[in-house]
XYZ file of C-alpha atoms in Angstrom:
565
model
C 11.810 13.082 10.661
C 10.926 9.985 11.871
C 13.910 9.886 14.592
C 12.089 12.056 16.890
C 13.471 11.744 20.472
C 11.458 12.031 22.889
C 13.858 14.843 24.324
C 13.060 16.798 21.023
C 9.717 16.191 21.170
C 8.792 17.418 24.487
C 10.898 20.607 23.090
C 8.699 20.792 20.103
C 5.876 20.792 22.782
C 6.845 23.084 24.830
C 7.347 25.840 21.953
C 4.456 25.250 20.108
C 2.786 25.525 23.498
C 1.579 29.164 22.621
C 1.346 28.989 19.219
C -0.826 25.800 19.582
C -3.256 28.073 21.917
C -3.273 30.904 19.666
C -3.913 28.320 16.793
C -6.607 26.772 18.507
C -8.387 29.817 19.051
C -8.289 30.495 14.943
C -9.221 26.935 14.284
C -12.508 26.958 16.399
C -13.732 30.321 14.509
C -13.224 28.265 10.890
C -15.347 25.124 11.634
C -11.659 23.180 12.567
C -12.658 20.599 15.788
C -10.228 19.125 18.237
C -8.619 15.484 17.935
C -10.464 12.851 19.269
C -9.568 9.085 20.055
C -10.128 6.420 17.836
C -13.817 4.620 18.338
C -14.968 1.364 17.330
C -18.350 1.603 15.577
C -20.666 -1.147 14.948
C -23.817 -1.830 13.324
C -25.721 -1.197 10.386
C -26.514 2.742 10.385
C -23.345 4.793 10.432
C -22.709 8.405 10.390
C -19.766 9.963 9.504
C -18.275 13.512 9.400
C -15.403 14.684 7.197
C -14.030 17.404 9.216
C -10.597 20.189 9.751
C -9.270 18.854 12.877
C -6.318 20.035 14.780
C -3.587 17.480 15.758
C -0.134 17.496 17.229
C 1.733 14.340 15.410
C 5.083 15.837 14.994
C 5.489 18.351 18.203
C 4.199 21.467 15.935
C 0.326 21.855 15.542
C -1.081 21.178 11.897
C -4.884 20.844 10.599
C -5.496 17.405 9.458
C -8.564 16.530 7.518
C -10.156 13.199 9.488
C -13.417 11.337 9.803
C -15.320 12.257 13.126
C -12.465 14.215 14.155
C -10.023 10.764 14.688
C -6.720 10.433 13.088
C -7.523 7.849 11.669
C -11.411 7.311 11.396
C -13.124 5.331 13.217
C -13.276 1.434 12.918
C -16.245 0.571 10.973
C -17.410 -3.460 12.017
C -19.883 -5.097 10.048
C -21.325 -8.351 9.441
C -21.086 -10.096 6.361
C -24.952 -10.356 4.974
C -25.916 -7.446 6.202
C -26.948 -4.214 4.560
C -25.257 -1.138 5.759
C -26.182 2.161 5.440
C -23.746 4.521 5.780
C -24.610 8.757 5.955
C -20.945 10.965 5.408
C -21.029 14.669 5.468
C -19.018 16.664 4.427
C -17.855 19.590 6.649
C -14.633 20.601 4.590
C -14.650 23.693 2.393
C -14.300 21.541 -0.923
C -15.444 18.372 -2.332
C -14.815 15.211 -0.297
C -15.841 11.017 -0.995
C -15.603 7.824 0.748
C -14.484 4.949 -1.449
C -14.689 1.689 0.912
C -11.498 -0.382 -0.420
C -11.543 -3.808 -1.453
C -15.621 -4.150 -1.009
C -17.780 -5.775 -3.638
C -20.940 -3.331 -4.289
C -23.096 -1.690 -6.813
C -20.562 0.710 -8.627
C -22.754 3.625 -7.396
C -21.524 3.046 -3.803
C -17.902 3.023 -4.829
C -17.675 6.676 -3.762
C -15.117 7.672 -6.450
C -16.140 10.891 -8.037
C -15.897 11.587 -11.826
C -16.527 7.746 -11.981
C -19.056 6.399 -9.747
C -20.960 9.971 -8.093
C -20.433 13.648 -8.328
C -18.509 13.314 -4.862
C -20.061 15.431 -1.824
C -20.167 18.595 -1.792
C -19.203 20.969 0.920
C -22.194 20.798 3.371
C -23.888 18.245 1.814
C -23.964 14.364 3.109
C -24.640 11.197 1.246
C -25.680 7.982 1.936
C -24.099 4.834 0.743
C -26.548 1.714 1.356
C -25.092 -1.899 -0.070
C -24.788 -5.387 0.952
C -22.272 -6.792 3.028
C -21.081 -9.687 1.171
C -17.874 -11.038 1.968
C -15.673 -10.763 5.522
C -12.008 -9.844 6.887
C -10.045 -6.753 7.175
C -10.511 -4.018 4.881
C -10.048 0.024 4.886
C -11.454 3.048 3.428
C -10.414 6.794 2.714
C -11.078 9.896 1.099
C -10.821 9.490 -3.354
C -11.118 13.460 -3.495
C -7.675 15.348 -3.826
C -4.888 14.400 -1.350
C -7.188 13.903 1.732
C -6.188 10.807 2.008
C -2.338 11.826 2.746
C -4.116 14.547 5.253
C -6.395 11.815 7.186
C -9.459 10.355 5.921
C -8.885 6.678 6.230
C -10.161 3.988 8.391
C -10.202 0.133 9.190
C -13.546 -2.045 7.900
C -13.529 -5.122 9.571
C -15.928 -7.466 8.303
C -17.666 -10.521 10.838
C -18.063 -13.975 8.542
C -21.370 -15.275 8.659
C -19.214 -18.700 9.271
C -16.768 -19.968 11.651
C -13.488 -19.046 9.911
C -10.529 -21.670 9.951
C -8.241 -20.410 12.409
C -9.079 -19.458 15.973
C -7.498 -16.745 18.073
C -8.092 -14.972 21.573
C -7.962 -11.243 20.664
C -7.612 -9.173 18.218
C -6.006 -5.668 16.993
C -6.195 -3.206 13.685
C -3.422 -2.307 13.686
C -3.503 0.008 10.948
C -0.223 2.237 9.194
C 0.344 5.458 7.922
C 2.487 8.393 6.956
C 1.521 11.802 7.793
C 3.604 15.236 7.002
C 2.717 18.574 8.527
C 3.545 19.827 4.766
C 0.664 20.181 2.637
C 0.375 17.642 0.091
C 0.179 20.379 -2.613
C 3.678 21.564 -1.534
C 5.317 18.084 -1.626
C 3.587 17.243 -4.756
C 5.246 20.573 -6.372
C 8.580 19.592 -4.787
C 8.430 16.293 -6.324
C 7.856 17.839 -9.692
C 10.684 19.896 -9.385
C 12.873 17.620 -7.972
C 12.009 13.646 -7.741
C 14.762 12.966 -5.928
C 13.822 16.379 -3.612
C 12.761 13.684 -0.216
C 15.974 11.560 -1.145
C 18.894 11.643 1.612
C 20.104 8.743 0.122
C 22.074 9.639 -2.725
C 25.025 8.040 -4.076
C 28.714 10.084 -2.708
C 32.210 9.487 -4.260
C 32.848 7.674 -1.291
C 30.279 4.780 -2.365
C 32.005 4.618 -5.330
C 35.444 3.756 -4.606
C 33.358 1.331 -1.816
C 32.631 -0.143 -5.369
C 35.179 0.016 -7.044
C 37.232 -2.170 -3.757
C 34.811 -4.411 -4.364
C 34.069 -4.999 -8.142
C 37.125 -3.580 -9.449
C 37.182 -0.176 -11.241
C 35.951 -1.617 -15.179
C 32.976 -2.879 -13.275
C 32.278 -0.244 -11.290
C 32.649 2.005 -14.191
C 30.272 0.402 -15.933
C 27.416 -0.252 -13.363
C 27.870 4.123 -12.778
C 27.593 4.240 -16.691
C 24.524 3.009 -17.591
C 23.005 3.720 -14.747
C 24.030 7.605 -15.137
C 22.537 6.664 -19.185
C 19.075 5.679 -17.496
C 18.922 9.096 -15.892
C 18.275 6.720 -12.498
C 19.476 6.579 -8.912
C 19.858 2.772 -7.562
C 19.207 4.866 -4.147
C 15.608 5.763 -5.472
C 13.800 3.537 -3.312
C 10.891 5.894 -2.362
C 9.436 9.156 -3.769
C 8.841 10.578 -0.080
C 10.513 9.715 3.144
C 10.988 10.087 6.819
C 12.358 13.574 5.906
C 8.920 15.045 5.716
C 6.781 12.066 6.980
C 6.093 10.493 10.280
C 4.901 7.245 10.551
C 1.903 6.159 12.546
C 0.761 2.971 13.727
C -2.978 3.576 14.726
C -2.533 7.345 14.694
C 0.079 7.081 17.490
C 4.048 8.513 16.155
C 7.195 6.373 17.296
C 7.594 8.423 20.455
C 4.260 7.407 21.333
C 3.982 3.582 20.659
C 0.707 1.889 19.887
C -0.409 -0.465 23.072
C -1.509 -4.294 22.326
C -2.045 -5.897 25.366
C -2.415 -9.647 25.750
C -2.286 -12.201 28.158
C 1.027 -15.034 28.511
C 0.028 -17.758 25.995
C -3.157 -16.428 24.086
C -3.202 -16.592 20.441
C -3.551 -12.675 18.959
C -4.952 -11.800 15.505
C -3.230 -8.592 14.390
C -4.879 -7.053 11.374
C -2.703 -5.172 9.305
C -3.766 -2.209 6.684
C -1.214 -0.196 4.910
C -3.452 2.577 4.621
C -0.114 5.051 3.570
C -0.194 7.639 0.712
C 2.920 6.716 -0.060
C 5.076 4.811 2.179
C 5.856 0.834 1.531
C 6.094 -0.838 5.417
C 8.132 -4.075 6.353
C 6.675 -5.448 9.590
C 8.832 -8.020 12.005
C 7.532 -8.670 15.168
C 11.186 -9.688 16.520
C 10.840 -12.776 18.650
C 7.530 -13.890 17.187
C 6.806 -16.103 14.230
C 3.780 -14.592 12.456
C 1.489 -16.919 11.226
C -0.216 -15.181 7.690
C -3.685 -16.497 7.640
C -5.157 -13.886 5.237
C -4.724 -11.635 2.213
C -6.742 -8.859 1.632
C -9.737 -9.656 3.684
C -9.266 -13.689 1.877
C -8.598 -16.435 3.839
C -5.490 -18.118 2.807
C -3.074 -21.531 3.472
C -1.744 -20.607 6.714
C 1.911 -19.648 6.077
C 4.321 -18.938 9.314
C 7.305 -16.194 8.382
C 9.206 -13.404 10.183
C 8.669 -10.346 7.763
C 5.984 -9.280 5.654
C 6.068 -6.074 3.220
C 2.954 -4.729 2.865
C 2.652 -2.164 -0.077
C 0.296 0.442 -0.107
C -3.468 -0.352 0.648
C -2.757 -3.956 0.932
C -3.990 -5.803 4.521
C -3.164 -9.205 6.038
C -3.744 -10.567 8.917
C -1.669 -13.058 10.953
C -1.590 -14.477 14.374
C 1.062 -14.544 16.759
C 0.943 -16.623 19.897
C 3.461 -15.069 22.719
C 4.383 -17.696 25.574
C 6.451 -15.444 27.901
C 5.131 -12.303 29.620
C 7.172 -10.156 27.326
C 6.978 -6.816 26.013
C 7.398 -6.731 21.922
C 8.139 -4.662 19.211
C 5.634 -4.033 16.286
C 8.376 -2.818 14.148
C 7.016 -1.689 10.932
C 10.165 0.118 9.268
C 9.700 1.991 6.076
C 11.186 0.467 2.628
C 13.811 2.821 2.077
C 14.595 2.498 6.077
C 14.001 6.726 6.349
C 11.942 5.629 9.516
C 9.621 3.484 11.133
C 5.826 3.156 12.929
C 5.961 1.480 15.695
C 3.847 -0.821 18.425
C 4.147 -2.200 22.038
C 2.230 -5.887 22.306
C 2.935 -6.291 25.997
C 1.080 -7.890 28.880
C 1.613 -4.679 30.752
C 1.510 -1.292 29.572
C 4.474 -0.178 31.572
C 6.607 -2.486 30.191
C 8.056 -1.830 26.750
C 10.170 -3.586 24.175
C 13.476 -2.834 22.958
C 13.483 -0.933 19.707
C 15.202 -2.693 17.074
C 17.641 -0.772 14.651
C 16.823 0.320 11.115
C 18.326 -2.278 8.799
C 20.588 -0.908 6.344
C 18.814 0.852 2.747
C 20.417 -1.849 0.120
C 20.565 -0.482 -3.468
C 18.008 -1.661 -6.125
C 20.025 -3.926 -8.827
C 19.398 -3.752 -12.457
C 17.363 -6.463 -12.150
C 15.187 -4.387 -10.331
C 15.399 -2.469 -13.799
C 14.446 -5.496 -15.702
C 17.752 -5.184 -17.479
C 18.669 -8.374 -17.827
C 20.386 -10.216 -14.822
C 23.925 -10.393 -13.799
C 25.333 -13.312 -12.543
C 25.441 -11.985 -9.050
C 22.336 -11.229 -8.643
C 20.899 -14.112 -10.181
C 23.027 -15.820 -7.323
C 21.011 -13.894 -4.842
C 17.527 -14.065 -6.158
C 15.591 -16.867 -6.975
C 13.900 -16.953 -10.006
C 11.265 -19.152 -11.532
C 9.681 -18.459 -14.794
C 7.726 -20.904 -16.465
C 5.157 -21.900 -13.932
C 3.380 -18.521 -14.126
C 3.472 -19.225 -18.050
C -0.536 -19.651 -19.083
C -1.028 -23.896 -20.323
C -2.963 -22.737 -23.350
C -2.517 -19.515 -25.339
C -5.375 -16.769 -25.994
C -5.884 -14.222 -27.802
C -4.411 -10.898 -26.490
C -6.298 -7.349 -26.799
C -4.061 -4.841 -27.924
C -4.361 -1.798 -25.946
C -2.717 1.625 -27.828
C 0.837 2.694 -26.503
C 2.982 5.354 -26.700
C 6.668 5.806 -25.945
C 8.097 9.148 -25.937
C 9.263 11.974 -23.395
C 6.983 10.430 -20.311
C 8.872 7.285 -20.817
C 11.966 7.484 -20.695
C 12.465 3.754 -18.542
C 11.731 0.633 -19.897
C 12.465 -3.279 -18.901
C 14.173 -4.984 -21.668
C 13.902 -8.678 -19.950
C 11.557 -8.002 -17.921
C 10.859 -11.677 -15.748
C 8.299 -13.474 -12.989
C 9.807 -12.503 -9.284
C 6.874 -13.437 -7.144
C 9.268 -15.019 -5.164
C 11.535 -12.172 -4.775
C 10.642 -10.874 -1.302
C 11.882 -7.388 -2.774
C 14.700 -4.764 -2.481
C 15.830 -4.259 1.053
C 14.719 -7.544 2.616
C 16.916 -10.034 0.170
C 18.994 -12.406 2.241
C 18.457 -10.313 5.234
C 18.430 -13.822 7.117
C 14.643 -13.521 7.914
C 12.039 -15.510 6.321
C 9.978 -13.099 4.498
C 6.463 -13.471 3.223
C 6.630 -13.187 -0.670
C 3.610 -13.755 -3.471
C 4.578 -16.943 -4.369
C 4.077 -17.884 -0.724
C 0.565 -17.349 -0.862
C -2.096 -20.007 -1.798
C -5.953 -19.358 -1.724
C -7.912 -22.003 0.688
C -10.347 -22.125 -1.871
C -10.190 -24.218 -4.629
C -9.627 -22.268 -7.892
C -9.097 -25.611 -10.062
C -12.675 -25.238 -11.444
C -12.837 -21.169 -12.526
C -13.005 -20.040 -15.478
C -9.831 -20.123 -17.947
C -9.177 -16.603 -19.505
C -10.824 -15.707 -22.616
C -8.422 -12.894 -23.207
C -5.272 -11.053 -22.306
C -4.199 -7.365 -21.638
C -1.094 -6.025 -21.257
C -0.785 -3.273 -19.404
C 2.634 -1.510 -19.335
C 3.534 0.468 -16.279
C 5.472 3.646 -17.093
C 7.008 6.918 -16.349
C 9.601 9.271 -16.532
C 11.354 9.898 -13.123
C 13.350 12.772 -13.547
C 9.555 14.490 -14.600
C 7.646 13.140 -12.298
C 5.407 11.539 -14.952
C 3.494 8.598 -14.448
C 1.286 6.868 -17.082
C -0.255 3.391 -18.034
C 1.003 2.498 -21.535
C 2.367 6.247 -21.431
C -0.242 7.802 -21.655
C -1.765 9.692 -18.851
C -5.606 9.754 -17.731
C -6.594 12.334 -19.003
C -5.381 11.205 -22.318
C -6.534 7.714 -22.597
C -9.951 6.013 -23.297
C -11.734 3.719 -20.721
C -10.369 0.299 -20.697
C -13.700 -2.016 -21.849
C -14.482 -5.330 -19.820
C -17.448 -7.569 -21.168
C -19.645 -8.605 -18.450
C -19.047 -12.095 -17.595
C -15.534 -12.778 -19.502
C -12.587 -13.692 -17.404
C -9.548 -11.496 -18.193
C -5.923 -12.022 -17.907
C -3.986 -8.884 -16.794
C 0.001 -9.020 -17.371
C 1.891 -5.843 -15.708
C 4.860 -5.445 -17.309
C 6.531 -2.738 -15.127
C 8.878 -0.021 -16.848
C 9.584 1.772 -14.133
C 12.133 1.603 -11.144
C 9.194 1.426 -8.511
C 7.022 -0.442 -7.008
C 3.571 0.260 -7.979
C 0.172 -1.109 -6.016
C -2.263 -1.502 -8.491
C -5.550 -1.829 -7.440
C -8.717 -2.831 -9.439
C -12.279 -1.112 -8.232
C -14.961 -3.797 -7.966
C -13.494 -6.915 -9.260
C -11.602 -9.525 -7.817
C -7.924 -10.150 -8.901
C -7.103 -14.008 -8.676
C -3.260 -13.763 -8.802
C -1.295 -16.085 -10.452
C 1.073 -17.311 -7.633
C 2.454 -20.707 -9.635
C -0.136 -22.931 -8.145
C -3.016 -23.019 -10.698
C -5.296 -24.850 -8.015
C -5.360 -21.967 -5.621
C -4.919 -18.736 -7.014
C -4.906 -16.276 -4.001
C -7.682 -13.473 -4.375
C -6.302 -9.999 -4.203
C -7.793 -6.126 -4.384
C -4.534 -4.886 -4.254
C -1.488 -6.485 -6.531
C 2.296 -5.178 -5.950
C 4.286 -5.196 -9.348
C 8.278 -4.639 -8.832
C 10.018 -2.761 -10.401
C 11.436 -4.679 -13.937
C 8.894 -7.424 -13.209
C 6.409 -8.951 -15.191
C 2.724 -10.233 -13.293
C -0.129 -10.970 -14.134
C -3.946 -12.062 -12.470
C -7.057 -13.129 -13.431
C -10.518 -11.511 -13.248
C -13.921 -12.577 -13.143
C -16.069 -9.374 -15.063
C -18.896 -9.825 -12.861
C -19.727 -6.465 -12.050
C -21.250 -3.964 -14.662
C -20.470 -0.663 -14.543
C -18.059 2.011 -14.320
C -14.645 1.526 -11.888
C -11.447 3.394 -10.979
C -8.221 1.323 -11.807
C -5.448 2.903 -10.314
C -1.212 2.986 -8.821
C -2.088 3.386 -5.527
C 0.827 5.650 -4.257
C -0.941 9.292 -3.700
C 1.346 10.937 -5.758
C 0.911 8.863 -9.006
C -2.451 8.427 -9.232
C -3.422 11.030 -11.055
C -2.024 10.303 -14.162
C -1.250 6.211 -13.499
C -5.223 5.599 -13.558
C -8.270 4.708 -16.159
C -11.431 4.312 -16.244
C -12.843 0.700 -16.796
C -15.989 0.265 -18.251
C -18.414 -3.414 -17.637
C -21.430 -3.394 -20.485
């Protein structure tokens, strides 16, 4: 759990004390190394080892997999125009890969095996050589198995070749995870026996004559009924929690906070990376406006708010300019409030902020179902439609589909939310960064128009623990076929009651925000759950790319294969 008192956790300590020692004898004799501190590492020769280490996150010892021994890897810097040349090997006892997210290269350099390489085998090293050809903030991890839930991740940040358009004093990764001393074999078994197996959340007869106070019993009835008919939980807010994971801000647990320090009145650039396997974050710095300056590594229209949610392998960066000598909070609390990472920025390191409390789980609505709104809800969300509507019609590729036992959800209305900041942080009395907030700073009145559509349907069956695109699984479909040099429109229409962070190898995703001028440039795009949206991208990449739901655990099946000829 994520609650970890200190108190406990110098009791975990103390009796894993000998089993630690005995462990650590073991480990050395198998080829496992010994934790080491997060590096910066700069240049434009790199080497990198994928190695067992042993850490201590949670008060009991546990063999992470890591790069160069440091949970998490090291922080790679580069310069944008530079080539970089990059040697990883691979010390584990099975296959490993390095897939650098969100970076434009030769699809041979993607490092995703079965589509771009072979992967590295055990012993082995290879080297990735490309061009640096963008900047910002940017991660990578491990596209082999679940090592990226056991540890190999990392920031990339990327030096622009020219002076960007905001200015700041210092700066900080500050990079977020979720790590469980479980293997992710076992929680990937429990989930297929049980979806709702991580779920403390559930609904109790209590919370229904809560409801029925409120609504009255007919209404209350009904909600329970269909519902109950869906087979789904308005408590299913994440697939894992804080019951099995602890969550890290730059490798450090809550009991441990991550240090920013910073002098009274200088501007600080805070680079965030949701580098979870699973685990949605909402970050408040309480006290401190955060000014959002960029999305994904692009520069965007400076926009100042108090919250941002940043799904799974999404980054942005903001600056924050503290004017007292203050100690506070990084709070980055987890979507379904099971926990939270947390950070100190303080101008002394003895000095620490207050804590703030978890806010309160709320329930997803069936809007959040894309069932069609009720008049309460609509109250409390705001909802435009036809702005993301495309001016001029074109032709749309059909892609095969299949309903049938893996889909057993599906929106009936589903409708445009981009400015929906999302379950759990709706009129929570916070301004919170949502899509529609979000302009590009370049111009993006003189791209391309699409040439085509695809809609790609998002869907699943929860109670299975079946993911699919279109419902049909990976290993079932064909490769999805780009034409090199088209521009594409991509509609997600999602069926499911989760969120799901799609992300696109290799190509840019221009997301349609409502402002056809500035179209905000994306590797990573969040579709809610019951929502409808859709992007734009420029095929300007030949070659073979992973396409993919980034949360660990659906991957597998919610991924294909795109193809650029």
């Amino acid at each position: 759990m994520n609650h970890l008192s200190r108190r406990d956790f110098l009791k975990g300590v103390a009796a894993s004390g000998l089993v630690l020692s005995s462990i650590n004898v073991h480990a050395k004799s198998y080829g496992v190394i010994e934790r080491k501190e997060t590096t910066e590492l700069s240049g434009n020769v790199f080497h990198l080892t994928i190695n067992k280490t042993l850490v201590n996150v949670t008060g009991s010892p546990s063999i992470a997999t890591t790069v160069n021994g440091m949970l998490q890897g090291p922080t790679l810097r580069w310069r944008e125009g530079d080539m970089v040349t990059i040697h990883v090997t691979n010390y584990l006892d099975e296959p490993s890969s390095i897939h650098w997210h969100g970076i434009i290269l030769p699809y041979q350099m993607d490092g995703v095996p079965g589509i771009s390489f072979d992967g590295i085998a055990p012993g082995e090293t290879f080297t990735y050589t490309f061009k640096v050809q963008q900047s910002g903030t940017f991660w990578y991890h491990s596209h082999s198995g679940f090592q990226e839930q056991t540890g190999v991740y990392g920031a990339i940040v990327i030096e622009p070749k020219e002076k960007e358009p905001f200015t700041y004093d210092r700066e900080y990764v500050v990079l977020l995870s979720d790590y469980s001393d479980e293997k992710p074999a076992t929680i990937y078994r429990k989930l297929k026996i049980a979806s709702d197996y991580y779920n403390f959340n559930q609904r109790t007869v209590g919370d229904f004559f809560a409801e029925v106070k409120e609504k009255g019993f007919w209404e209350a009835w009904q909600a329970r009924k269909m519902w109950n008919q869906m087979r789904m939980s308005d408590r299913d807010l994440s697939d894992v929690t804080g019951y099995t994971y602890t969550f890290l801000m730059n490798g450090h647990s809550p009991s441990k906070p991550f240090q920013a320090l910073y002098r009274a009145g200088e501007r600080v650039r805070l680079r965030f990376i949701n580098a979870a396997a699973m685990t949605f974050f909402d970050v408040r710095i309480p006290g401190l406006k955060m000014r959002v300056v960029a999305a994904d590594g692009n520069n965007v229209q400076p926009v100042e708010v108090d919250e941002i949610r940043l799904g799974v392998a999404e980054t942005y960066d903001v600056i924050v300019e503290p004017k007292n000598s203050q100690a506070y909070a990084i709070f980055a609390q987890a979507m379904d409030r099971s926990g939270y990472a947390l950070g100190n920025l303080t101008t002394n390191p003895n000095i620490y902020a207050k804590v703030p409390k978890l806010d309160q789980p709320q329930p997803l609505t069936m809007a959040d179902m894309g069932m069609g709104m009720h008049m309460a809800d609509m109250k409390k969300m705001p909802m435009k439609h036809n702005k993301y509507a495309l001016k001029k019609p074109v032709p749309i590729t059909q892609l095969p589909m299949r309903w049938g036992v893996g889909t057993t959800m599906r929106a009936k209305n589903p409708q445009y939310r981009l400015d929906d900041p999302g379950v759990g942080l709706r009129n929570n009395g916070r301004r919170v960064l949502t899509y529609a907030d979000l302009r590009s700073l370049r111009s993006t009145k003189d791209d391309k128009y699409p040439d085509r559509e695809i809609i790609l349907h998002l869907t699943g069956n929860m109670e299975r623990y079946m993911w699919s695109i279109n419902g049909i699984p990976y290993h079932e479909a064909d490769p999805i076929r780009f034409r090199y040099g088209e521009r594409v429109r991509i509609t997600y229409i999602n069926d499911t009651m989760m969120n799901h962070p799609m992300h696109l190898h290799g190509l840019w995703s221009d997301l349609e925000t409502g402002d056809e001028n500035h179209l905000v440039r994306k590797h990573t795009i969040i579709s809610q759950p019951g929502s409808k949206i859709s992007f734009r991208v420029t095929v300007d990449a030949k070659g073979a790319w992973a396409y993919h739901c980034h949360l660990l655990y659906h991957m597998k099946d919610m991924f294909r294969k795109v193809v650029v000829t």
